Coordinates of N, CA and C in Angstrom, one line a residue:
Chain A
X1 N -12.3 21.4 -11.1 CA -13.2 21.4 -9.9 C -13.2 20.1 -9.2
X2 N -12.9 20.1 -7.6 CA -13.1 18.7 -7.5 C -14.6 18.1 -7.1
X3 N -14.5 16.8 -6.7 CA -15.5 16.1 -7.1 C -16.5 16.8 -6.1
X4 N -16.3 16.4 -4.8 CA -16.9 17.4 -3.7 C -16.4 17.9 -3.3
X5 N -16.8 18.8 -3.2 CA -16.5 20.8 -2.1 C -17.0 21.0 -1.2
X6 N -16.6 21.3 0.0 CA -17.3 21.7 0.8 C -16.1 22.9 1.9
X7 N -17.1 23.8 2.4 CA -16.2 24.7 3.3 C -16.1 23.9 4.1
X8 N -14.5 24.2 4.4 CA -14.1 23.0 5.7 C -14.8 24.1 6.6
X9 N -14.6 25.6 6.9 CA -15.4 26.2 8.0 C -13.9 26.5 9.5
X10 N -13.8 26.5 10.3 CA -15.5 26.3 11.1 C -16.7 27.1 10.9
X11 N -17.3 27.0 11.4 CA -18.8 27.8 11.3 C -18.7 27.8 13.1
X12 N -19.3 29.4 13.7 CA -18.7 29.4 15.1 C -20.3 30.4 14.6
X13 N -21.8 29.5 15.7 CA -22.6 30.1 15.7 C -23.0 29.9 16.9
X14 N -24.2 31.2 17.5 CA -24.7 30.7 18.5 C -26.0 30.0 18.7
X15 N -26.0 29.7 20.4 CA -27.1 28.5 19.9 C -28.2 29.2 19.7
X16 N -29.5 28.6 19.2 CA -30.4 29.0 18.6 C -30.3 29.7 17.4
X17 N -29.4 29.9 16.8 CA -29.2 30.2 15.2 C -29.4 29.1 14.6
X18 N -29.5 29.4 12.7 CA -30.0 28.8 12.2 C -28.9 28.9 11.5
X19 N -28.4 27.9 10.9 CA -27.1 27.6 10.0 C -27.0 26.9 8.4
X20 N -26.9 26.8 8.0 CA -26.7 26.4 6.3 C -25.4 26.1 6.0
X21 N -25.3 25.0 5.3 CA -24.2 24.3 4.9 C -24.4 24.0 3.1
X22 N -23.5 24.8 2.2 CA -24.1 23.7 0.5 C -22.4 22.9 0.4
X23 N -22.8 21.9 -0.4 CA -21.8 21.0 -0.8 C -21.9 20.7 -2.5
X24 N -20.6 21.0 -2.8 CA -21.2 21.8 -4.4 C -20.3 19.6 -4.9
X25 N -21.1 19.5 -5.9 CA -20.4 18.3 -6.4 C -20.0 18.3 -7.9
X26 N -19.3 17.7 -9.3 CA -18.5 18.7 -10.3 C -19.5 16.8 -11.0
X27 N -19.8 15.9 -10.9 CA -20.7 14.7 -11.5 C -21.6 14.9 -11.9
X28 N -22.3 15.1 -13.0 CA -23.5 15.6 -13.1 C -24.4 13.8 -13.0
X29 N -23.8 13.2 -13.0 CA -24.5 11.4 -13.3 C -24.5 10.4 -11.8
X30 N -24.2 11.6 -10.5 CA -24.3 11.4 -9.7 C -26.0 11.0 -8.7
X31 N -26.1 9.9 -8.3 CA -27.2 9.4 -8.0 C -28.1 9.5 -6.5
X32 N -27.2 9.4 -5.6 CA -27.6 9.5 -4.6 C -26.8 10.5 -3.8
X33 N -27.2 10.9 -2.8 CA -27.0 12.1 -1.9 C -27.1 11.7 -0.6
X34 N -25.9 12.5 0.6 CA -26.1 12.0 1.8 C -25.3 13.1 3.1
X35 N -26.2 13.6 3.9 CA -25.5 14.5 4.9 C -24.9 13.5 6.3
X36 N -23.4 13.4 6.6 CA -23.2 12.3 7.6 C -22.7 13.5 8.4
X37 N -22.4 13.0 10.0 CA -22.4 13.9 10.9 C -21.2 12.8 11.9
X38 N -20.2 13.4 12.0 CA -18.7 13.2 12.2 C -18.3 14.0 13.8
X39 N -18.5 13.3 15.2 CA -18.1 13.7 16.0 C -16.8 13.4 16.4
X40 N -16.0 14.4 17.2 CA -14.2 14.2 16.9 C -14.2 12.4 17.6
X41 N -13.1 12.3 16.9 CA -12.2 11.2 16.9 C -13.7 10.2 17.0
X42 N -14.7 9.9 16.7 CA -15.9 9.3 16.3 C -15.7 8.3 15.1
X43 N -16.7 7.6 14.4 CA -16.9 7.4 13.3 C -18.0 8.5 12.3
X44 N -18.4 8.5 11.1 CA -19.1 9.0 10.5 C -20.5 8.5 10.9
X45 N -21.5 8.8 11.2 CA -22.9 8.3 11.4 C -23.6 9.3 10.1
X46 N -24.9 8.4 9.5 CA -25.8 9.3 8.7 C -26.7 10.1 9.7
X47 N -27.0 11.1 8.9 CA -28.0 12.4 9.0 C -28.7 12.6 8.6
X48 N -29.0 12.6 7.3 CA -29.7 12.2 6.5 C -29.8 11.8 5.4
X49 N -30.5 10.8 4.6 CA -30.4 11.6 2.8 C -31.1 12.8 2.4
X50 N -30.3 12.9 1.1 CA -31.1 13.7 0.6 C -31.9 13.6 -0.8
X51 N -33.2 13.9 -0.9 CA -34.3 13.8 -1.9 C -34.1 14.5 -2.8
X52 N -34.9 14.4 -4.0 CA -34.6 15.6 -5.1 C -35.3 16.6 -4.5
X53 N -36.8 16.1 -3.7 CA -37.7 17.1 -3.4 C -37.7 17.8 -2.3
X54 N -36.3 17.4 -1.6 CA -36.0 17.8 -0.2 C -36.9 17.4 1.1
X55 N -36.8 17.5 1.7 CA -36.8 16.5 3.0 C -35.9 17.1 4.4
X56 N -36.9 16.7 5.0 CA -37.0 17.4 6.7 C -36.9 16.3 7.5
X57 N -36.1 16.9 8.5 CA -36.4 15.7 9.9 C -36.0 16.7 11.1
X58 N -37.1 16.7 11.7 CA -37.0 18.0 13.2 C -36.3 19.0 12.3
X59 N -35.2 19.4 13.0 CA -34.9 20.9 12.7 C -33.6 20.5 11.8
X60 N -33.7 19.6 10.9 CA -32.6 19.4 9.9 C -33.5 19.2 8.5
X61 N -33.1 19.9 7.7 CA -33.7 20.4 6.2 C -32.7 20.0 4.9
X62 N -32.8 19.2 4.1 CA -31.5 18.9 3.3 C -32.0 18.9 1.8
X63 N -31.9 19.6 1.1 CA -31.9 20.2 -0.6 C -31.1 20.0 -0.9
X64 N -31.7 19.3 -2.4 CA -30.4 18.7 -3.7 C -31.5 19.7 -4.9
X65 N -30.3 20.6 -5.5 CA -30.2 21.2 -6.4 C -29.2 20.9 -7.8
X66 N -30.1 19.7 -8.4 CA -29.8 19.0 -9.4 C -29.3 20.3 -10.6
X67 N -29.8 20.9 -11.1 CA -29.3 22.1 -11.7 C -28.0 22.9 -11.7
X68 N -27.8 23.0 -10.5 CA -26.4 23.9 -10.1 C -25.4 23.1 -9.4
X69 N -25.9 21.7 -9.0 CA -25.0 20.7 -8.5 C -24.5 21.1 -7.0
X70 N -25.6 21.4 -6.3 CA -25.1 21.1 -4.7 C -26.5 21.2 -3.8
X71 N -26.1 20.2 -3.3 CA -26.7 20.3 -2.1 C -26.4 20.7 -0.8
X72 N -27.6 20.8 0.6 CA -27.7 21.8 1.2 C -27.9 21.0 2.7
X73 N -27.6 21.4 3.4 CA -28.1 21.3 4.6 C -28.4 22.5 5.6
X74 N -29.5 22.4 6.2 CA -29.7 23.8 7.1 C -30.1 23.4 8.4
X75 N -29.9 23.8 9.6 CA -29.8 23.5 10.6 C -30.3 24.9 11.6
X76 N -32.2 24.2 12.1 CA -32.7 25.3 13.0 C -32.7 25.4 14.2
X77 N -32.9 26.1 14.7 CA -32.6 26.1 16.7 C -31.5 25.0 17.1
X78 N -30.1 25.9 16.5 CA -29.3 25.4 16.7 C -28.5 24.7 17.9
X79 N -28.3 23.5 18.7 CA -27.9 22.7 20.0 C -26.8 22.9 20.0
X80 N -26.1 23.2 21.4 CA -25.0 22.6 21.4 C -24.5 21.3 21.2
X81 N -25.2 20.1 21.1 CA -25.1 19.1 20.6 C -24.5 18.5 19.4
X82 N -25.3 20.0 18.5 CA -25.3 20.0 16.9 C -23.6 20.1 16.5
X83 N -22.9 20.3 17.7 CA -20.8 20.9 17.2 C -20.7 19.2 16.8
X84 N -20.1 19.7 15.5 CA -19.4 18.3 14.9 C -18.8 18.7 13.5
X85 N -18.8 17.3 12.9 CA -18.4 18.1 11.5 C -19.2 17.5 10.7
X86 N -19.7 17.9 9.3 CA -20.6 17.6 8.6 C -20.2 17.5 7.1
X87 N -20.5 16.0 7.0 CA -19.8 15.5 5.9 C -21.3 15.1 4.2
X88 N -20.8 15.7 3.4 CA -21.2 15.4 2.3 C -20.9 14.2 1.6
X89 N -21.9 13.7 1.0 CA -21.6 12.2 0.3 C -22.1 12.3 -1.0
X90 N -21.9 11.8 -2.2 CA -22.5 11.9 -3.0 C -21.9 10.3 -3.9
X91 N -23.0 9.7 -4.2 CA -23.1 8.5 -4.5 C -23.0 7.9 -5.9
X92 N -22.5 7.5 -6.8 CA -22.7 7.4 -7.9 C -23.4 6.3 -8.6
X93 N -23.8 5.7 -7.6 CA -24.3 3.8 -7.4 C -23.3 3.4 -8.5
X94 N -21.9 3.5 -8.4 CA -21.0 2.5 -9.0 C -20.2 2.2 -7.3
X95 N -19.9 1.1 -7.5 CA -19.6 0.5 -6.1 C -18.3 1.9 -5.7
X96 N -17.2 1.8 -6.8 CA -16.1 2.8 -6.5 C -16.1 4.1 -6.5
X97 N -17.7 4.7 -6.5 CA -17.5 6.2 -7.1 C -18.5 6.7 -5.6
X98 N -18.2 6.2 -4.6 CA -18.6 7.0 -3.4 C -17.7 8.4 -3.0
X99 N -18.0 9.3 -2.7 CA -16.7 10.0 -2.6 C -17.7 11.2 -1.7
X100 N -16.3 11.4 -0.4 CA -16.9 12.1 0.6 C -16.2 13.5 0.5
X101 N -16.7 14.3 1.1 CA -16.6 15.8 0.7 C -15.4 15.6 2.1
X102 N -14.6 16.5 2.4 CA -13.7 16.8 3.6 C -14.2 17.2 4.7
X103 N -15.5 17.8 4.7 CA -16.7 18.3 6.0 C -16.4 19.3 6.4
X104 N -17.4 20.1 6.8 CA -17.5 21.3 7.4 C -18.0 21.4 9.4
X105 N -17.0 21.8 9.8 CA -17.0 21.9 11.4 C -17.9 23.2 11.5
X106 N -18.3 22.5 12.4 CA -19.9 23.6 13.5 C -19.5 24.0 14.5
X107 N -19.7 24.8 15.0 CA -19.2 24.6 16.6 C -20.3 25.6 17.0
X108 N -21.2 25.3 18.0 CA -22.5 26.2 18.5 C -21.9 26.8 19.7
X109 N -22.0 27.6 20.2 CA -21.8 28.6 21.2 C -22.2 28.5 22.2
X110 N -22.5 28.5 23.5 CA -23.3 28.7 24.0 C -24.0 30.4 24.4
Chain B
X1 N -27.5 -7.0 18.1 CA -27.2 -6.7 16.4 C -26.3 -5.3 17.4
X2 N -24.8 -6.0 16.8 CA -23.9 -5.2 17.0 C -23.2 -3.9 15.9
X3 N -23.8 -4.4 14.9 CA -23.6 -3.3 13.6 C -22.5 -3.4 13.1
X4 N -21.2 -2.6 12.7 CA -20.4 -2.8 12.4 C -18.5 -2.9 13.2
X5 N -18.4 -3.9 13.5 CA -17.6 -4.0 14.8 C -15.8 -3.9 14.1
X6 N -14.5 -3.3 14.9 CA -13.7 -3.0 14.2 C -12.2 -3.6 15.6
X7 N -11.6 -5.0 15.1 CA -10.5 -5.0 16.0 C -9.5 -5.0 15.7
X8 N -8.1 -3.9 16.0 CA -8.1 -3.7 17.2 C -8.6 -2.2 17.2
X9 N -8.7 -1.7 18.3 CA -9.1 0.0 18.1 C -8.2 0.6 18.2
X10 N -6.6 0.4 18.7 CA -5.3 0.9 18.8 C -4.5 -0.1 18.6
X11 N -3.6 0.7 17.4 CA -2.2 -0.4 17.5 C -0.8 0.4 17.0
X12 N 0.2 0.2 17.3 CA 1.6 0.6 17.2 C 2.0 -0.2 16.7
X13 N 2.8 0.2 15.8 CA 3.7 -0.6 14.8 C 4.6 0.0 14.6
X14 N 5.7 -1.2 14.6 CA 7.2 -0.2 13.9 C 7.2 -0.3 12.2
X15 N 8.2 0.5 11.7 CA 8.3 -0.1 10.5 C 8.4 -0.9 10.2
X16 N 8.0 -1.7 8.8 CA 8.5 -2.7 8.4 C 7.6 -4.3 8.9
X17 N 6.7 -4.0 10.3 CA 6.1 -4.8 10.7 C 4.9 -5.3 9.9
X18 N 4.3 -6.3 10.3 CA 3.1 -6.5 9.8 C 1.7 -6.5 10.1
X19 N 0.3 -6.7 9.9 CA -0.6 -6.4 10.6 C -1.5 -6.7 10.0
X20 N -3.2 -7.1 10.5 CA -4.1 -7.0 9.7 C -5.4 -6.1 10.7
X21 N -6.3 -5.8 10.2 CA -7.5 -5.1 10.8 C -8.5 -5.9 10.6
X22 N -9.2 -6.2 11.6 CA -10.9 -7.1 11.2 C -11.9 -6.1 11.4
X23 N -12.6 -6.4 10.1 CA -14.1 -5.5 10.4 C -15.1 -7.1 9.9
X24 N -15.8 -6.2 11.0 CA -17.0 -7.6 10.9 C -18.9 -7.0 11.0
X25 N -19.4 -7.5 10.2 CA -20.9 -6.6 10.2 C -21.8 -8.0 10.1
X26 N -22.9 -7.7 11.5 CA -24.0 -8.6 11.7 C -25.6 -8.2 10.6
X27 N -25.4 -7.1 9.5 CA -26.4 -6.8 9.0 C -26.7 -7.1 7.4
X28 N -25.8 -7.9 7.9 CA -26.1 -9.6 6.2 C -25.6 -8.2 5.2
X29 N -24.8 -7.4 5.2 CA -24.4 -6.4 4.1 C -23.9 -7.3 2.9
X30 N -23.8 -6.9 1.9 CA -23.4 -7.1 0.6 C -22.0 -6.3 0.7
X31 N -21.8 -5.4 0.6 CA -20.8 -4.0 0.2 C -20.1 -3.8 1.4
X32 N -18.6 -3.7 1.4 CA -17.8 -3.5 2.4 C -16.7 -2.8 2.0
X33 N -16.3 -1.8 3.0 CA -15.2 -0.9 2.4 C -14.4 -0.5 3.5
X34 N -13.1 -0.6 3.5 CA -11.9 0.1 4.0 C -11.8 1.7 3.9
X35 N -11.6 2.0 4.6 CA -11.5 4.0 4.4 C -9.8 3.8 5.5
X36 N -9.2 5.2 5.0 CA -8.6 5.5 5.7 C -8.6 7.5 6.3
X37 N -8.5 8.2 6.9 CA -8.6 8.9 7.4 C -7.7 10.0 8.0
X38 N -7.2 10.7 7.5 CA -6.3 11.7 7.4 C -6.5 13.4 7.7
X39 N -5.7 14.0 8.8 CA -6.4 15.3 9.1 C -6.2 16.1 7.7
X40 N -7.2 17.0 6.9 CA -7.1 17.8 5.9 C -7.3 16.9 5.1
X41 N -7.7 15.6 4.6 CA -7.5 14.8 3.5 C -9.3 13.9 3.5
X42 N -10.0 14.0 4.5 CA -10.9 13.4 4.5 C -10.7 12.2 4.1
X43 N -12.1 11.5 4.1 CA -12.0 9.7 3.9 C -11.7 9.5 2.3
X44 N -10.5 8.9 2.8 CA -10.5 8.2 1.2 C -10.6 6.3 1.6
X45 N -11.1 6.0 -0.1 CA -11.3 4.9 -0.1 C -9.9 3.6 -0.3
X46 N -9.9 2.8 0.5 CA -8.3 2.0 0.3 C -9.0 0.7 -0.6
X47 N -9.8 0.0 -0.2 CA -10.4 -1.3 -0.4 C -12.1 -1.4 -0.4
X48 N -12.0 -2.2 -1.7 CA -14.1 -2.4 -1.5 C -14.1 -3.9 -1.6
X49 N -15.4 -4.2 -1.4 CA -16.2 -5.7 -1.9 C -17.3 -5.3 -2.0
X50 N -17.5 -6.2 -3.3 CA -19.3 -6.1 -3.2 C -19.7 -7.4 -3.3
X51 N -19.0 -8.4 -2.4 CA -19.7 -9.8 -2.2 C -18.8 -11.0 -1.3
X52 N -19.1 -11.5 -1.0 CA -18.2 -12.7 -0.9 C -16.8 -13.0 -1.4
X53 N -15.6 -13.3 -1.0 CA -14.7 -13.6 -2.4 C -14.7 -12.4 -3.3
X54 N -15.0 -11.4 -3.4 CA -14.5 -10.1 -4.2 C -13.9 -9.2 -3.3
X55 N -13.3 -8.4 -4.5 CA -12.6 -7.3 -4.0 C -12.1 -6.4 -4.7
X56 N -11.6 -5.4 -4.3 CA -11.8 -4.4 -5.6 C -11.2 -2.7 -4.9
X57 N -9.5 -3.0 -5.8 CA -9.5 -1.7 -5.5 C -10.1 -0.5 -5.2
X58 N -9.8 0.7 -4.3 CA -10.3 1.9 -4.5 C -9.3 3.3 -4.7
X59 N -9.4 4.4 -4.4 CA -8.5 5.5 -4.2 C -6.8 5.2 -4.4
X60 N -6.7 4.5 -2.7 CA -5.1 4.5 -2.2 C -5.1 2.9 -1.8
X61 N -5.2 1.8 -2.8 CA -4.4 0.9 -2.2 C -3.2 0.5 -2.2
X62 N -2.7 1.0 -2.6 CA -1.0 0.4 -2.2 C -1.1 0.5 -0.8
X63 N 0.6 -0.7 -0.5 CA 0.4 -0.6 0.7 C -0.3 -1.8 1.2
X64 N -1.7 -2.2 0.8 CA -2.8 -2.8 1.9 C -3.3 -3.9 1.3
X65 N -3.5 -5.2 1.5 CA -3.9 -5.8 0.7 C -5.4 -6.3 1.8
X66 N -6.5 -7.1 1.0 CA -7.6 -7.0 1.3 C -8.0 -8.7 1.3
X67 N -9.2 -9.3 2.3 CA -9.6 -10.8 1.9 C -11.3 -10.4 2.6
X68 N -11.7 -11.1 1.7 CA -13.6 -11.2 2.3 C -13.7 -12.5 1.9
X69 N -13.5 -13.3 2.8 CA -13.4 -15.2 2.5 C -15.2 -14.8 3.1
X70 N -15.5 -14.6 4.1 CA -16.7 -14.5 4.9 C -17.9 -13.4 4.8
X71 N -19.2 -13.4 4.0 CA -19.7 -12.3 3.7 C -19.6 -11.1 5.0
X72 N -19.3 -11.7 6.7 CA -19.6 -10.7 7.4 C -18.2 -10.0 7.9
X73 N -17.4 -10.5 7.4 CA -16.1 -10.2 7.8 C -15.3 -9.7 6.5
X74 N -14.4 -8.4 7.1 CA -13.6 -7.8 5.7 C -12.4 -7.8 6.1
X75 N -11.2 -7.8 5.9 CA -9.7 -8.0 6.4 C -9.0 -7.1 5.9
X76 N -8.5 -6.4 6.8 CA -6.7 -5.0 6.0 C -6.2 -6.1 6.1
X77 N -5.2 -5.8 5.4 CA -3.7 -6.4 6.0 C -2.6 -5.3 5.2
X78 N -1.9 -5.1 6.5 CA -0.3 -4.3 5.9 C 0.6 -4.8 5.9
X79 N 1.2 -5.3 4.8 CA 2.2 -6.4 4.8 C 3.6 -5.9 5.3
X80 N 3.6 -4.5 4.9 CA 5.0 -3.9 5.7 C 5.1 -2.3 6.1
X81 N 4.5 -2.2 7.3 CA 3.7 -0.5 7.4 C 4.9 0.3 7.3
X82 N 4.6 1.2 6.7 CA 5.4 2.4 6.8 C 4.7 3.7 7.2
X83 N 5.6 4.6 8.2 CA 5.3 5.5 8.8 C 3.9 6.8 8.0
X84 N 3.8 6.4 6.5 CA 3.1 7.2 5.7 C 1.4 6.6 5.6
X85 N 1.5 5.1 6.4 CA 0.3 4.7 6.6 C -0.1 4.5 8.5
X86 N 0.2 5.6 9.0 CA -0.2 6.4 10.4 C -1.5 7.3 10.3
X87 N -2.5 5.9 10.5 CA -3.8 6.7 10.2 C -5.5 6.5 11.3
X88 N -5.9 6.8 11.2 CA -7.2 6.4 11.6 C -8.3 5.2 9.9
X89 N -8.5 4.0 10.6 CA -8.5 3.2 9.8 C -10.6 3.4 9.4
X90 N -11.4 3.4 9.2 CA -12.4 3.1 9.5 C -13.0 2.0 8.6
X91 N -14.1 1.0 8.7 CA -14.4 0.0 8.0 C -16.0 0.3 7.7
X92 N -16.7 -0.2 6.6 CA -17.8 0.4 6.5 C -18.4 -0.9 6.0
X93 N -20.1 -0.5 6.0 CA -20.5 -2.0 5.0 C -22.2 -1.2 4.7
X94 N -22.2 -1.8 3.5 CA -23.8 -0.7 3.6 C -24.6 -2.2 2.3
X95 N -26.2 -2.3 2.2 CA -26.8 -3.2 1.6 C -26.8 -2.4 0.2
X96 N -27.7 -3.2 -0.9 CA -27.7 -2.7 -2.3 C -28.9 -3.2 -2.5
X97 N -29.4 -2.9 -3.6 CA -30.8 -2.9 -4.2 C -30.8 -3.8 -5.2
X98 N -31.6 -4.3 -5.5 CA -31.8 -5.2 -7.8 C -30.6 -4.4 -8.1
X99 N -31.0 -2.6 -8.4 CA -30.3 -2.2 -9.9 C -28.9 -1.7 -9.0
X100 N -28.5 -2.3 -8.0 CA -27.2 -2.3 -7.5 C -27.6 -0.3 -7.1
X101 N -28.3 0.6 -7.1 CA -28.7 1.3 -5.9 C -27.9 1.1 -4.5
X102 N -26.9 1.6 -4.1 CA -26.5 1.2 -3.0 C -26.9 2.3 -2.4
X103 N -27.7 1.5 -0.8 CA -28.0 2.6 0.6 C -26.9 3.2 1.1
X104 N -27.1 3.8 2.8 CA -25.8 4.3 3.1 C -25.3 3.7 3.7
X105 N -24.0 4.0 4.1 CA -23.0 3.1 4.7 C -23.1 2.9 6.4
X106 N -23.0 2.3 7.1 CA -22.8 2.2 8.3 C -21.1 1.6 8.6
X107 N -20.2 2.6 9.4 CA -19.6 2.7 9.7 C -19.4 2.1 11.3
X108 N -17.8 1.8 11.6 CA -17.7 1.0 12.7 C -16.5 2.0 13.1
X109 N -16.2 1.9 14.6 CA -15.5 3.0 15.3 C -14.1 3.2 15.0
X110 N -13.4 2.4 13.9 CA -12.3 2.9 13.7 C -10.9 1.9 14.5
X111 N -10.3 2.1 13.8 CA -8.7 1.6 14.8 C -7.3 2.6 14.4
X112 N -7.2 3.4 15.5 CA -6.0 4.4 15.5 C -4.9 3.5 15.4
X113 N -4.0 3.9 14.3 CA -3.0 3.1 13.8 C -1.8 4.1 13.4
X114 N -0.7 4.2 14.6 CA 0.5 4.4 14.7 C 1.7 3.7 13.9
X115 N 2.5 4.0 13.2 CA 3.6 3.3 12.9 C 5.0 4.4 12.8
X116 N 5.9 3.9 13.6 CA 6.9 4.6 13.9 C 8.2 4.1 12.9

C-alpha cells in the first residue's frame, strides 16, 4: 500500500455540485493532516487542516477518519475557481516523514 | 513580509553545468525543504533543515547538494545537472512547536529548471 493515495481523477463537475475527495494513508502513527490546493504551473498553497473532529471553512469540510485511515475533503457550491488540483499531506512530525499524496484534479464546468 | 521567495524562476542548463537555487523565507521559519516536482510523480522530498547549519537528507538526493549557513536562506546546488534532473524545483519552510509538532509548510513559486 503506498504511503498516500489519492485518485489522481480528473473529477469533471458542474458548477454548483458538491464534490468529495478521500485520501487513504497506509501510517497508522501519522500525526497531522493537511488538504493543499495546487493551481497549474503554481506553487502548493494550504486549504486546510484537518482535525480529528473535522472542521469547516465556508463551503470546504475536511474529515480525518483515524479508524480506516483516510481523510476527506468535500467541496459545496462548487466555483469555477475551485478547478485545481488537490493535494493531500499527511505529517508524521518527524522532520523526514512529510509525504504528499500525487493530487486529485477538479475541473468545474461551467 | 514577502514569505517565501525562490531565485531564479527559469533556468537552462546544459549537461554537465553547474548551478545553485536560493530560497529565502522572511517568517523566522525553523524547517526548510527542497521539493522537486515531476508530472505523475508528485512532490518528492530532495533536501531538509531543521535549523541553522543542518541538513538532512530526504527522498531523492543524489545529485544535489544543500547549505543553510543563514536561518532565512536555504541553497540547491547541482554540481553537475543531468538531463534526469529537468524539473520544477519548489522550496518550502514551515515553523515547529516544543514537541517538534511541525505546522504547514508555506511554499515559494518555484524555478522551472531545464537541462539539455
Amino acid at each position: 500500500r503506498k504511503e498516500v493515495e489519492q485518485d489522481p481523477g480528473p473529477f469533471n463537475v458542474p458548477e454548483g455540485a458538491t464534490v468529495a475527495f478521500n485520501c487513504t494513508y497506509s501510517n497508522s502513527a501519522s500525526q497531522s493532516f493537511f488538504w493543499y490546493r495546487q493551481d497549474c504551473r503554481k506553487e502548493p498553497k494550504l486549504l486546510m487542516s484537518v482535525y480529528s473532529s473535522g472542521n469547516e471553512d465556508g463551503r470546504f469540510t475536511a474529515q480525518l477518519n483515524r479508524a480506516s485511515q483516510y481523510i476527506s475533503l468535500l467541496i459545496r457550491d462548487s466555483k469555477l475557481s475551485d478547478s485545481a488540483t488537490y493535494l493531500c499531506v499527511v505529517n508524521m512530525n518527524r522532520d523526514d516523514k512529510i509525504i504528499f499524496g500525487k493530487g486529485t484534479r477538479l475541473h468545474i464546468l461551467p | 513580509n514577502a514569505g517565501v521567495t525562490q531565485t531564479p524562476k527559469f533556468r537552462v542548463l546544459k549537461t554537465g553545468q553547474s548551478m545553485t537555487l536560493l530560497c529565502a523565507q522572511d517568517m523566522n521559519h525553523e524547517y526548510m525543504y527542497w521539493y522537486r516536482q515531476d508530472p505523475g510523480m508528485g512532490l518528492r522530498l530532495i533536501h531538509y533543515s531543521v535549523g541553522e547549519g543542518t541538513t538532512a537528507k530526504g527522498e531523492v538526493p543524489d545529485g544535489y547538494n544543500v547549505s543553510r549557513l543563514k536561518k532565512q536562506n536555504f541553497l540547491l546546488g547541482l554540481e553537475s545537472a543531468a538531463p534526469s534532473q529537468t524539473s520544477v524545483y519548489f522550496c518550502a519552510s514551515s515553523s515547529v512547536a516544543d514537541d517538534l509538532h511541525t505546522y504547514e509548510q508555506y511554499f515559494g513559486p518555484g524555478t522551472r529548471l531545464t537541462v539539455t
